[in-house]
Amino acid sequence: MVHWTAEEKQLITSLWAKVDVATCGAEALARLLIVYPWTQRFFASFGNLSSPTAILGNPRVRAHGKKVLTSFGEAIKNLDTIKKYFAQLSKLHCEKLHVDPENFRLLGDILIVVLAANYSKDFSPACQAAWQKVVRVVAHALAHEYH
Amino acid sequence: MVLTGEDKKLIQQTWAKLGGADEEIGAETLYRTFHSYPTTKTYFPHFDLSQGSDQIRGHGKKVVAALGNAIKNLDNLSQALSELSNLHAYNLRVDPVNFKFLSQCLQVTLATRLGKEYTPEVHSAVDKFLSAVAAVLAEKYR
C-alpha cells in the first residue's frame, strides 16, 4: 500500500486542478510517439504519424491522449486505492493491448516534462518528486495484473 | 541511435538560450535528482545535499560545463567525453540507470525555464543527446 504524505497529496491535487486535461493529454501522447518513435507500434491504425507536426495534429492521437489523461485524473482522486482502480485496465493492457509496461514508465516521464513546461512556476523540486511518485505508482498499478 | 543534423542544430540553439547559467541549471538539476530519486544520494554521502549548498552548486556547474563541452563536439562525442568515460568506468562506477534519472531532471529543469520553447522536437533532440552521452559514459564499464 503506497503511503502519501499530506504534503504530497496537496502538491498533486493543487497542480492537477490547473491542468487542461485535453491539451496536456494530447501533448503527452504526441510527445511519447515523437520522442520514442518505436511506441508508434501500438498506433498503426491511427493514420498519419509521419512527422512531429502530423502527430501533434492527428485527431486520433489527441483524442486518445485526452482519454488516457482523463483516466489518470480519476486515479488521482483515488490515490489510496490506485491498484484497485487500475486492475481492469491492467488486464486490458496485458491481455488485449499487449503493451510492454515499460511504455507506462516512458509516458509517465513524458507527462512530467509536459507539466514542467506548462506549469513552470508550480513545478518545484518537491512538486516534481510527488508527481514522479504518482507516475511510478500508476505505471506499477497498470503492470500489476500482467501475467 | 543517431543524432541527425537537425537534432544537433536544435541542441545547440537550445543550449545557447540558457545564457551560460551553468551553475543554476546544474544545481537545480542535481537537487531535483536527489529529491525525485533518493537512491542517487548514495553516491554523495560526503556532500551537503541541502538546496543551494556550495557542493551542489559546484558539482552542478561541473556537470553542466561537461555537457556544454559535449555540445560543442556533437560529431565526436566519444572522443570529447573520453576522460569522463574513463572516470565513470574505473573510478566513480555510477550505475548507468542513474544517467536516466539525471537526464529526466535536467529536462524538467530546461522545460521549466523554456516553457513552450521546449517543443516536442527540442525534447526529442535533447533526450537523444543525453541518451548518447550516457552511452559514452557507460561504454567502458565492461
PDB file of C-alpha atoms in Angstrom:
ATOM      1  CA  MET A   1       0.000   0.000   0.000  1.00  0.00           C
ATOM      2  CA  VAL A   2       1.528   3.296  -1.037  1.00  0.00           C
ATOM      3  CA  HIS A   3       1.798   5.941   1.625  1.00  0.00           C
ATOM      4  CA  TRP A   4       1.148   9.530   0.571  1.00  0.00           C
ATOM      5  CA  THR A   5       2.081  12.378   2.885  1.00  0.00           C
ATOM      6  CA  ALA A   6      -0.333  15.267   3.285  1.00  0.00           C
ATOM      7  CA  GLU A   7       2.204  17.463   1.506  1.00  0.00           C
ATOM      8  CA  GLU A   8       2.421  15.116  -1.468  1.00  0.00           C
ATOM      9  CA  LYS A   9      -1.365  14.955  -1.789  1.00  0.00           C
ATOM     10  CA  GLN A  10      -1.571  18.726  -1.637  1.00  0.00           C
ATOM     11  CA  LEU A  11       1.104  19.198  -4.306  1.00  0.00           C
ATOM     12  CA  ILE A  12      -0.520  16.629  -6.564  1.00  0.00           C
ATOM     13  CA  THR A  13      -4.122  17.792  -6.294  1.00  0.00           C
ATOM     14  CA  SER A  14      -3.384  21.510  -6.428  1.00  0.00           C
ATOM     15  CA  LEU A  15      -1.408  21.153  -9.661  1.00  0.00           C
ATOM     16  CA  TRP A  16      -3.998  18.776 -11.119  1.00  0.00           C
ATOM     17  CA  ALA A  17      -6.732  21.368 -10.545  1.00  0.00           C
ATOM     18  CA  LYS A  18      -4.921  23.634 -13.031  1.00  0.00           C
ATOM     19  CA  VAL A  19      -4.285  21.011 -15.688  1.00  0.00           C
ATOM     20  CA  ASP A  20      -6.084  21.268 -19.021  1.00  0.00           C
ATOM     21  CA  VAL A  21      -6.599  17.545 -19.488  1.00  0.00           C
ATOM     22  CA  ALA A  22      -7.402  17.633 -23.207  1.00  0.00           C
ATOM     23  CA  THR A  23      -4.360  19.737 -24.113  1.00  0.00           C
ATOM     24  CA  CYS A  24      -1.848  18.075 -21.788  1.00  0.00           C
ATOM     25  CA  GLY A  25      -3.117  14.590 -22.600  1.00  0.00           C
ATOM     26  CA  ALA A  26      -2.806  15.204 -26.320  1.00  0.00           C
ATOM     27  CA  GLU A  27       0.631  16.718 -25.896  1.00  0.00           C
ATOM     28  CA  ALA A  28       1.903  13.923 -23.677  1.00  0.00           C
ATOM     29  CA  LEU A  29       0.816  11.146 -26.020  1.00  0.00           C
ATOM     30  CA  ALA A  30       2.108  13.029 -29.066  1.00  0.00           C
ATOM     31  CA  ARG A  31       5.482  13.549 -27.411  1.00  0.00           C
ATOM     32  CA  LEU A  32       5.648   9.851 -26.498  1.00  0.00           C
ATOM     33  CA  LEU A  33       5.248   8.992 -30.173  1.00  0.00           C
ATOM     34  CA  ILE A  34       7.753  11.671 -31.236  1.00  0.00           C
ATOM     35  CA  VAL A  35      10.480  11.207 -28.622  1.00  0.00           C
ATOM     36  CA  TYR A  36      10.242   7.391 -28.576  1.00  0.00           C
ATOM     37  CA  PRO A  37       9.106   6.592 -32.119  1.00  0.00           C
ATOM     38  CA  TRP A  38       9.040   2.853 -31.518  1.00  0.00           C
ATOM     39  CA  THR A  39       5.948   3.417 -29.355  1.00  0.00           C
ATOM     40  CA  GLN A  40       4.094   4.088 -32.609  1.00  0.00           C
ATOM     41  CA  ARG A  41       3.880   0.312 -32.922  1.00  0.00           C
ATOM     42  CA  PHE A  42       0.700   0.410 -30.848  1.00  0.00           C
ATOM     43  CA  PHE A  43      -0.975   3.001 -33.027  1.00  0.00           C
ATOM     44  CA  ALA A  44      -0.627   1.704 -36.575  1.00  0.00           C
ATOM     45  CA  SER A  45      -4.342   2.301 -37.139  1.00  0.00           C
ATOM     46  CA  PHE A  46      -4.175   5.960 -36.132  1.00  0.00           C
ATOM     47  CA  GLY A  47      -3.332   7.283 -39.591  1.00  0.00           C
ATOM     48  CA  ASN A  48      -0.634   9.838 -40.336  1.00  0.00           C
ATOM     49  CA  LEU A  49       2.235   9.653 -37.832  1.00  0.00           C
ATOM     50  CA  SER A  50       4.917  10.562 -40.356  1.00  0.00           C
ATOM     51  CA  SER A  51       6.291  13.705 -38.674  1.00  0.00           C
ATOM     52  CA  PRO A  52       6.089  15.593 -35.363  1.00  0.00           C
ATOM     53  CA  THR A  53       3.663  18.045 -36.999  1.00  0.00           C
ATOM     54  CA  ALA A  54       1.483  15.210 -38.286  1.00  0.00           C
ATOM     55  CA  ILE A  55       1.495  13.513 -34.889  1.00  0.00           C
ATOM     56  CA  LEU A  56       0.686  16.698 -32.965  1.00  0.00           C
ATOM     57  CA  GLY A  57      -2.208  17.450 -35.303  1.00  0.00           C
ATOM     58  CA  ASN A  58      -3.532  13.899 -35.574  1.00  0.00           C
ATOM     59  CA  PRO A  59      -7.082  13.939 -34.184  1.00  0.00           C
ATOM     60  CA  ARG A  60      -6.942  10.322 -33.060  1.00  0.00           C
ATOM     61  CA  VAL A  61      -3.735  10.941 -31.149  1.00  0.00           C
ATOM     62  CA  ARG A  62      -5.278  13.993 -29.496  1.00  0.00           C
ATOM     63  CA  ALA A  63      -8.463  12.147 -28.576  1.00  0.00           C
ATOM     64  CA  HIS A  64      -6.609   9.163 -27.201  1.00  0.00           C
ATOM     65  CA  GLY A  65      -4.232  11.357 -25.225  1.00  0.00           C
ATOM     66  CA  LYS A  66      -7.213  13.059 -23.616  1.00  0.00           C
ATOM     67  CA  LYS A  67      -8.741   9.674 -22.781  1.00  0.00           C
ATOM     68  CA  VAL A  68      -5.534   8.430 -21.173  1.00  0.00           C
ATOM     69  CA  LEU A  69      -5.004  11.540 -19.085  1.00  0.00           C
ATOM     70  CA  THR A  70      -8.674  11.603 -18.022  1.00  0.00           C
ATOM     71  CA  SER A  71      -8.228   8.108 -16.627  1.00  0.00           C
ATOM     72  CA  PHE A  72      -5.066   9.264 -14.896  1.00  0.00           C
ATOM     73  CA  GLY A  73      -7.048  12.070 -13.327  1.00  0.00           C
ATOM     74  CA  GLU A  74      -9.585   9.656 -11.901  1.00  0.00           C
ATOM     75  CA  ALA A  75      -6.738   7.733 -10.298  1.00  0.00           C
ATOM     76  CA  ILE A  76      -5.506  10.923  -8.674  1.00  0.00           C
ATOM     77  CA  LYS A  77      -8.897  11.277  -6.999  1.00  0.00           C
ATOM     78  CA  ASN A  78      -8.301   7.787  -5.597  1.00  0.00           C
ATOM     79  CA  LEU A  79      -4.660   7.897  -4.575  1.00  0.00           C
ATOM     80  CA  ASP A  80      -5.193   5.440  -1.760  1.00  0.00           C
ATOM     81  CA  THR A  81      -6.756   2.762  -3.968  1.00  0.00           C
ATOM     82  CA  ILE A  82      -4.814   3.096  -7.201  1.00  0.00           C
ATOM     83  CA  LYS A  83      -4.063  -0.613  -7.664  1.00  0.00           C
ATOM     84  CA  LYS A  84      -7.722  -1.472  -7.319  1.00  0.00           C
ATOM     85  CA  TYR A  85      -8.720   1.394  -9.606  1.00  0.00           C
ATOM     86  CA  PHE A  86      -6.427   0.209 -12.398  1.00  0.00           C
ATOM     87  CA  ALA A  87      -6.960  -3.568 -12.049  1.00  0.00           C
ATOM     88  CA  GLN A  88      -9.284  -3.878 -15.039  1.00  0.00           C
ATOM     89  CA  LEU A  89      -7.238  -1.525 -17.200  1.00  0.00           C
ATOM     90  CA  SER A  90      -4.152  -3.518 -16.277  1.00  0.00           C
ATOM     91  CA  LYS A  91      -5.768  -6.743 -17.503  1.00  0.00           C
ATOM     92  CA  LEU A  92      -6.838  -4.970 -20.680  1.00  0.00           C
ATOM     93  CA  HIS A  93      -3.335  -3.662 -21.412  1.00  0.00           C
ATOM     94  CA  CYS A  94      -1.918  -7.143 -20.871  1.00  0.00           C
ATOM     95  CA  GLU A  95      -4.472  -9.425 -22.478  1.00  0.00           C
ATOM     96  CA  LYS A  96      -5.919  -7.318 -25.276  1.00  0.00           C
ATOM     97  CA  LEU A  97      -3.489  -4.500 -25.998  1.00  0.00           C
ATOM     98  CA  HIS A  98      -0.239  -6.374 -25.303  1.00  0.00           C
ATOM     99  CA  VAL A  99       1.593  -3.268 -24.156  1.00  0.00           C
ATOM    100  CA  ASP A 100       5.004  -3.700 -22.505  1.00  0.00           C
ATOM    101  CA  PRO A 101       4.742  -1.928 -19.110  1.00  0.00           C
ATOM    102  CA  GLU A 102       7.989  -0.117 -19.854  1.00  0.00           C
ATOM    103  CA  ASN A 103       5.825   2.118 -22.030  1.00  0.00           C
ATOM    104  CA  PHE A 104       3.864   3.265 -18.952  1.00  0.00           C
ATOM    105  CA  ARG A 105       7.132   4.469 -17.435  1.00  0.00           C
ATOM    106  CA  LEU A 106       8.077   6.289 -20.634  1.00  0.00           C
ATOM    107  CA  LEU A 107       4.684   8.019 -20.820  1.00  0.00           C
ATOM    108  CA  GLY A 108       4.882   8.961 -17.141  1.00  0.00           C
ATOM    109  CA  ASP A 109       8.226  10.702 -17.617  1.00  0.00           C
ATOM    110  CA  ILE A 110       6.966  12.476 -20.718  1.00  0.00           C
ATOM    111  CA  LEU A 111       3.898  13.700 -18.806  1.00  0.00           C
ATOM    112  CA  ILE A 112       6.220  15.154 -16.173  1.00  0.00           C
ATOM    113  CA  VAL A 113       8.101  17.159 -18.817  1.00  0.00           C
ATOM    114  CA  VAL A 114       4.793  18.408 -20.267  1.00  0.00           C
ATOM    115  CA  LEU A 115       3.658  19.541 -16.815  1.00  0.00           C
ATOM    116  CA  ALA A 116       7.038  21.201 -16.221  1.00  0.00           C
ATOM    117  CA  ALA A 117       6.810  23.127 -19.480  1.00  0.00           C
ATOM    118  CA  ASN A 118       3.183  24.199 -18.978  1.00  0.00           C
ATOM    119  CA  TYR A 119       3.173  24.887 -15.230  1.00  0.00           C
ATOM    120  CA  SER A 120       6.754  26.022 -14.659  1.00  0.00           C
ATOM    121  CA  LYS A 121       6.008  28.222 -11.664  1.00  0.00           C
ATOM    122  CA  ASP A 122       4.343  25.373  -9.812  1.00  0.00           C
ATOM    123  CA  PHE A 123       6.809  22.668 -10.728  1.00  0.00           C
ATOM    124  CA  SER A 124       9.218  22.938  -7.816  1.00  0.00           C
ATOM    125  CA  PRO A 125      11.542  20.050  -6.925  1.00  0.00           C
ATOM    126  CA  ALA A 126       9.050  18.929  -4.254  1.00  0.00           C
ATOM    127  CA  CYS A 127       6.206  19.055  -6.750  1.00  0.00           C
ATOM    128  CA  GLN A 128       8.227  17.071  -9.280  1.00  0.00           C
ATOM    129  CA  ALA A 129       9.106  14.465  -6.651  1.00  0.00           C
ATOM    130  CA  ALA A 130       5.425  13.996  -5.752  1.00  0.00           C
ATOM    131  CA  TRP A 131       4.490  13.655  -9.396  1.00  0.00           C
ATOM    132  CA  GLN A 132       7.354  11.260 -10.191  1.00  0.00           C
ATOM    133  CA  LYS A 133       5.896   9.147  -7.397  1.00  0.00           C
ATOM    134  CA  VAL A 134       2.395   9.367  -8.909  1.00  0.00           C
ATOM    135  CA  VAL A 135       3.543   8.260 -12.355  1.00  0.00           C
ATOM    136  CA  ARG A 136       5.646   5.490 -10.851  1.00  0.00           C
ATOM    137  CA  VAL A 137       2.695   4.213  -8.806  1.00  0.00           C
ATOM    138  CA  VAL A 138       0.323   4.427 -11.785  1.00  0.00           C
ATOM    139  CA  ALA A 139       2.788   2.540 -14.003  1.00  0.00           C
ATOM    140  CA  HIS A 140       3.186  -0.094 -11.317  1.00  0.00           C
ATOM    141  CA  ALA A 141      -0.593  -0.440 -10.889  1.00  0.00           C
ATOM    142  CA  LEU A 142      -1.113  -0.771 -14.643  1.00  0.00           C
ATOM    143  CA  ALA A 143       1.506  -3.523 -14.740  1.00  0.00           C
ATOM    144  CA  HIS A 144       0.204  -5.286 -11.656  1.00  0.00           C
ATOM    145  CA  GLU A 145      -2.228  -7.708 -13.320  1.00  0.00           C
ATOM    146  CA  TYR A 146       0.182  -8.796 -16.038  1.00  0.00           C
ATOM    147  CA  HIS A 147       0.829 -12.477 -16.413  1.00  0.00           C
TER     148      HIS A 147
ATOM    149  CA  MET B   1      20.642   5.819 -32.230  1.00  0.00           C
ATOM    150  CA  VAL B   2      21.843   8.667 -34.402  1.00  0.00           C
ATOM    151  CA  LEU B   3      21.800  12.418 -33.873  1.00  0.00           C
ATOM    152  CA  THR B   4      20.589  13.999 -37.106  1.00  0.00           C
ATOM    153  CA  GLY B   5      21.814  17.358 -38.386  1.00  0.00           C
ATOM    154  CA  GLU B   6      18.506  18.835 -37.280  1.00  0.00           C
ATOM    155  CA  ASP B   7      18.878  17.353 -33.772  1.00  0.00           C
ATOM    156  CA  LYS B   8      22.343  18.868 -33.461  1.00  0.00           C
ATOM    157  CA  LYS B   9      21.105  22.278 -34.544  1.00  0.00           C
ATOM    158  CA  LEU B  10      18.219  22.186 -32.058  1.00  0.00           C
ATOM    159  CA  ILE B  11      20.529  21.112 -29.232  1.00  0.00           C
ATOM    160  CA  GLN B  12      22.983  23.913 -29.910  1.00  0.00           C
ATOM    161  CA  GLN B  13      20.230  26.523 -30.260  1.00  0.00           C
ATOM    162  CA  THR B  14      18.594  25.380 -27.040  1.00  0.00           C
ATOM    163  CA  TRP B  15      21.854  25.455 -25.115  1.00  0.00           C
ATOM    164  CA  ALA B  16      22.557  28.963 -26.368  1.00  0.00           C
ATOM    165  CA  LYS B  17      19.224  30.122 -24.905  1.00  0.00           C
ATOM    166  CA  LEU B  18      20.364  29.176 -21.419  1.00  0.00           C
ATOM    167  CA  GLY B  19      22.746  32.119 -21.319  1.00  0.00           C
ATOM    168  CA  GLY B  20      25.574  30.338 -19.574  1.00  0.00           C
ATOM    169  CA  ALA B  21      23.581  29.782 -16.377  1.00  0.00           C
ATOM    170  CA  ASP B  22      25.631  26.643 -15.826  1.00  0.00           C
ATOM    171  CA  GLU B  23      25.693  26.799 -12.057  1.00  0.00           C
ATOM    172  CA  GLU B  24      21.988  27.486 -11.555  1.00  0.00           C
ATOM    173  CA  ILE B  25      20.864  24.864 -14.040  1.00  0.00           C
ATOM    174  CA  GLY B  26      23.335  22.313 -12.735  1.00  0.00           C
ATOM    175  CA  ALA B  27      22.416  22.924  -9.108  1.00  0.00           C
ATOM    176  CA  GLU B  28      18.692  22.713  -9.814  1.00  0.00           C
ATOM    177  CA  THR B  29      19.135  19.544 -11.869  1.00  0.00           C
ATOM    178  CA  LEU B  30      21.123  17.834  -9.146  1.00  0.00           C
ATOM    179  CA  TYR B  31      18.759  18.905  -6.392  1.00  0.00           C
ATOM    180  CA  ARG B  32      15.772  17.639  -8.384  1.00  0.00           C
ATOM    181  CA  THR B  33      17.593  14.351  -8.958  1.00  0.00           C
ATOM    182  CA  PHE B  34      18.290  13.839  -5.244  1.00  0.00           C
ATOM    183  CA  HIS B  35      14.710  14.765  -4.409  1.00  0.00           C
ATOM    184  CA  SER B  36      12.864  12.670  -7.010  1.00  0.00           C
ATOM    185  CA  TYR B  37      15.307   9.766  -6.968  1.00  0.00           C
ATOM    186  CA  PRO B  38      16.632   9.455  -3.406  1.00  0.00           C
ATOM    187  CA  THR B  39      18.772   6.426  -4.293  1.00  0.00           C
ATOM    188  CA  THR B  40      21.056   8.779  -6.226  1.00  0.00           C
ATOM    189  CA  LYS B  41      22.123  10.277  -2.916  1.00  0.00           C
ATOM    190  CA  THR B  42      24.097   7.117  -2.207  1.00  0.00           C
ATOM    191  CA  TYR B  43      26.807   8.450  -4.496  1.00  0.00           C
ATOM    192  CA  PHE B  44      27.191  11.618  -2.448  1.00  0.00           C
ATOM    193  CA  PRO B  45      27.494  10.653   1.218  1.00  0.00           C
ATOM    194  CA  HIS B  46      30.203  13.280   1.543  1.00  0.00           C
ATOM    195  CA  PHE B  47      28.016  16.132   0.253  1.00  0.00           C
ATOM    196  CA  ASP B  48      25.811  18.693   1.954  1.00  0.00           C
ATOM    197  CA  LEU B  49      22.681  17.937  -0.048  1.00  0.00           C
ATOM    198  CA  SER B  50      20.584  20.871   1.143  1.00  0.00           C
ATOM    199  CA  GLN B  51      19.160  23.085  -1.585  1.00  0.00           C
ATOM    200  CA  GLY B  52      21.683  25.599  -2.832  1.00  0.00           C
ATOM    201  CA  SER B  53      24.623  24.123  -0.937  1.00  0.00           C
ATOM    202  CA  ASP B  54      28.097  25.078  -2.158  1.00  0.00           C
ATOM    203  CA  GLN B  55      28.812  21.479  -3.062  1.00  0.00           C
ATOM    204  CA  ILE B  56      25.654  21.071  -5.107  1.00  0.00           C
ATOM    205  CA  ARG B  57      26.320  24.320  -6.915  1.00  0.00           C
ATOM    206  CA  GLY B  58      29.940  23.452  -7.568  1.00  0.00           C
ATOM    207  CA  HIS B  59      29.177  19.979  -8.780  1.00  0.00           C
ATOM    208  CA  GLY B  60      26.178  21.106 -10.805  1.00  0.00           C
ATOM    209  CA  LYS B  61      28.335  23.666 -12.574  1.00  0.00           C
ATOM    210  CA  LYS B  62      30.879  20.964 -13.416  1.00  0.00           C
ATOM    211  CA  VAL B  63      28.256  18.606 -14.848  1.00  0.00           C
ATOM    212  CA  VAL B  64      26.636  21.287 -16.995  1.00  0.00           C
ATOM    213  CA  ALA B  65      30.014  22.544 -18.222  1.00  0.00           C
ATOM    214  CA  ALA B  66      30.871  18.999 -19.324  1.00  0.00           C
ATOM    215  CA  LEU B  67      27.576  18.782 -21.209  1.00  0.00           C
ATOM    216  CA  GLY B  68      28.291  22.145 -22.788  1.00  0.00           C
ATOM    217  CA  ASN B  69      31.624  20.829 -23.978  1.00  0.00           C
ATOM    218  CA  ALA B  70      29.942  17.742 -25.394  1.00  0.00           C
ATOM    219  CA  ILE B  71      27.537  20.016 -27.278  1.00  0.00           C
ATOM    220  CA  LYS B  72      30.488  21.760 -28.924  1.00  0.00           C
ATOM    221  CA  ASN B  73      31.662  18.328 -30.109  1.00  0.00           C
ATOM    222  CA  LEU B  74      28.482  16.591 -31.190  1.00  0.00           C
ATOM    223  CA  ASP B  75      30.242  14.999 -34.140  1.00  0.00           C
ATOM    224  CA  ASN B  76      32.670  13.244 -31.867  1.00  0.00           C
ATOM    225  CA  LEU B  77      31.073  12.591 -28.506  1.00  0.00           C
ATOM    226  CA  SER B  78      33.176   9.519 -27.799  1.00  0.00           C
ATOM    227  CA  GLN B  79      36.397  11.471 -28.021  1.00  0.00           C
ATOM    228  CA  ALA B  80      35.109  14.599 -26.276  1.00  0.00           C
ATOM    229  CA  LEU B  81      33.865  12.565 -23.323  1.00  0.00           C
ATOM    230  CA  SER B  82      36.709  10.045 -23.243  1.00  0.00           C
ATOM    231  CA  GLU B  83      38.209  11.268 -19.966  1.00  0.00           C
ATOM    232  CA  LEU B  84      34.829  11.360 -18.264  1.00  0.00           C
ATOM    233  CA  SER B  85      34.080   7.927 -19.641  1.00  0.00           C
ATOM    234  CA  ASN B  86      37.245   6.584 -18.010  1.00  0.00           C
ATOM    235  CA  LEU B  87      36.382   8.351 -14.778  1.00  0.00           C
ATOM    236  CA  HIS B  88      32.891   6.865 -14.612  1.00  0.00           C
ATOM    237  CA  ALA B  89      34.061   3.373 -15.588  1.00  0.00           C
ATOM    238  CA  TYR B  90      37.070   2.953 -13.355  1.00  0.00           C
ATOM    239  CA  ASN B  91      36.630   5.453 -10.587  1.00  0.00           C
ATOM    240  CA  LEU B  92      33.065   6.592  -9.962  1.00  0.00           C
ATOM    241  CA  ARG B  93      31.289   3.464 -11.195  1.00  0.00           C
ATOM    242  CA  VAL B  94      27.874   5.080 -11.033  1.00  0.00           C
ATOM    243  CA  ASP B  95      25.262   2.553 -12.111  1.00  0.00           C
ATOM    244  CA  PRO B  96      24.092   3.637 -15.576  1.00  0.00           C
ATOM    245  CA  VAL B  97      20.436   3.615 -14.519  1.00  0.00           C
ATOM    246  CA  ASN B  98      21.224   6.897 -12.781  1.00  0.00           C
ATOM    247  CA  PHE B  99      22.113   8.635 -16.036  1.00  0.00           C
ATOM    248  CA  LYS B 100      18.423   8.329 -16.981  1.00  0.00           C
ATOM    249  CA  PHE B 101      17.373   9.972 -13.712  1.00  0.00           C
ATOM    250  CA  LEU B 102      19.740  12.874 -14.283  1.00  0.00           C
ATOM    251  CA  SER B 103      18.535  13.210 -17.870  1.00  0.00           C
ATOM    252  CA  GLN B 104      14.915  13.398 -16.714  1.00  0.00           C
ATOM    253  CA  CYS B 105      15.697  16.062 -14.117  1.00  0.00           C
ATOM    254  CA  LEU B 106      17.819  18.140 -16.488  1.00  0.00           C
ATOM    255  CA  GLN B 107      14.972  18.045 -18.986  1.00  0.00           C
ATOM    256  CA  VAL B 108      12.476  19.118 -16.325  1.00  0.00           C
ATOM    257  CA  THR B 109      14.816  21.982 -15.397  1.00  0.00           C
ATOM    258  CA  LEU B 110      15.082  23.022 -19.039  1.00  0.00           C
ATOM    259  CA  ALA B 111      11.315  22.687 -19.565  1.00  0.00           C
ATOM    260  CA  THR B 112      10.509  24.906 -16.581  1.00  0.00           C
ATOM    261  CA  ARG B 113      12.848  27.561 -17.968  1.00  0.00           C
ATOM    262  CA  LEU B 114      11.908  27.322 -21.630  1.00  0.00           C
ATOM    263  CA  GLY B 115       8.175  26.534 -21.350  1.00  0.00           C
ATOM    264  CA  LYS B 116       6.611  26.335 -24.806  1.00  0.00           C
ATOM    265  CA  GLU B 117      10.062  26.666 -26.378  1.00  0.00           C
ATOM    266  CA  TYR B 118      10.774  23.172 -25.082  1.00  0.00           C
ATOM    267  CA  THR B 119       8.924  21.884 -28.118  1.00  0.00           C
ATOM    268  CA  PRO B 120       8.456  18.178 -28.898  1.00  0.00           C
ATOM    269  CA  GLU B 121      11.279  18.438 -31.449  1.00  0.00           C
ATOM    270  CA  VAL B 122      13.628  20.015 -28.913  1.00  0.00           C
ATOM    271  CA  HIS B 123      12.539  17.495 -26.275  1.00  0.00           C
ATOM    272  CA  SER B 124      13.315  14.652 -28.650  1.00  0.00           C
ATOM    273  CA  ALA B 125      16.729  16.041 -29.636  1.00  0.00           C
ATOM    274  CA  VAL B 126      17.768  16.697 -26.028  1.00  0.00           C
ATOM    275  CA  ASP B 127      16.570  13.271 -24.877  1.00  0.00           C
ATOM    276  CA  LYS B 128      18.572  11.654 -27.683  1.00  0.00           C
ATOM    277  CA  PHE B 129      21.644  13.734 -26.831  1.00  0.00           C
ATOM    278  CA  LEU B 130      21.554  12.841 -23.132  1.00  0.00           C
ATOM    279  CA  SER B 131      20.995   9.225 -24.052  1.00  0.00           C
ATOM    280  CA  ALA B 132      24.071   9.355 -26.310  1.00  0.00           C
ATOM    281  CA  VAL B 133      26.131  10.952 -23.523  1.00  0.00           C
ATOM    282  CA  ALA B 134      25.002   8.239 -21.107  1.00  0.00           C
ATOM    283  CA  ALA B 135      26.010   5.566 -23.603  1.00  0.00           C
ATOM    284  CA  VAL B 136      29.507   7.053 -23.956  1.00  0.00           C
ATOM    285  CA  LEU B 137      29.916   7.373 -20.191  1.00  0.00           C
ATOM    286  CA  ALA B 138      28.985   3.721 -19.744  1.00  0.00           C
ATOM    287  CA  GLU B 139      30.868   2.314 -22.742  1.00  0.00           C
ATOM    288  CA  LYS B 140      33.985   1.250 -20.826  1.00  0.00           C
ATOM    289  CA  TYR B 141      32.159  -0.250 -17.863  1.00  0.00           C
ATOM    290  CA  ARG B 142      32.903  -3.763 -19.041  1.00  0.00           C
TER     291      ARG B 142
END
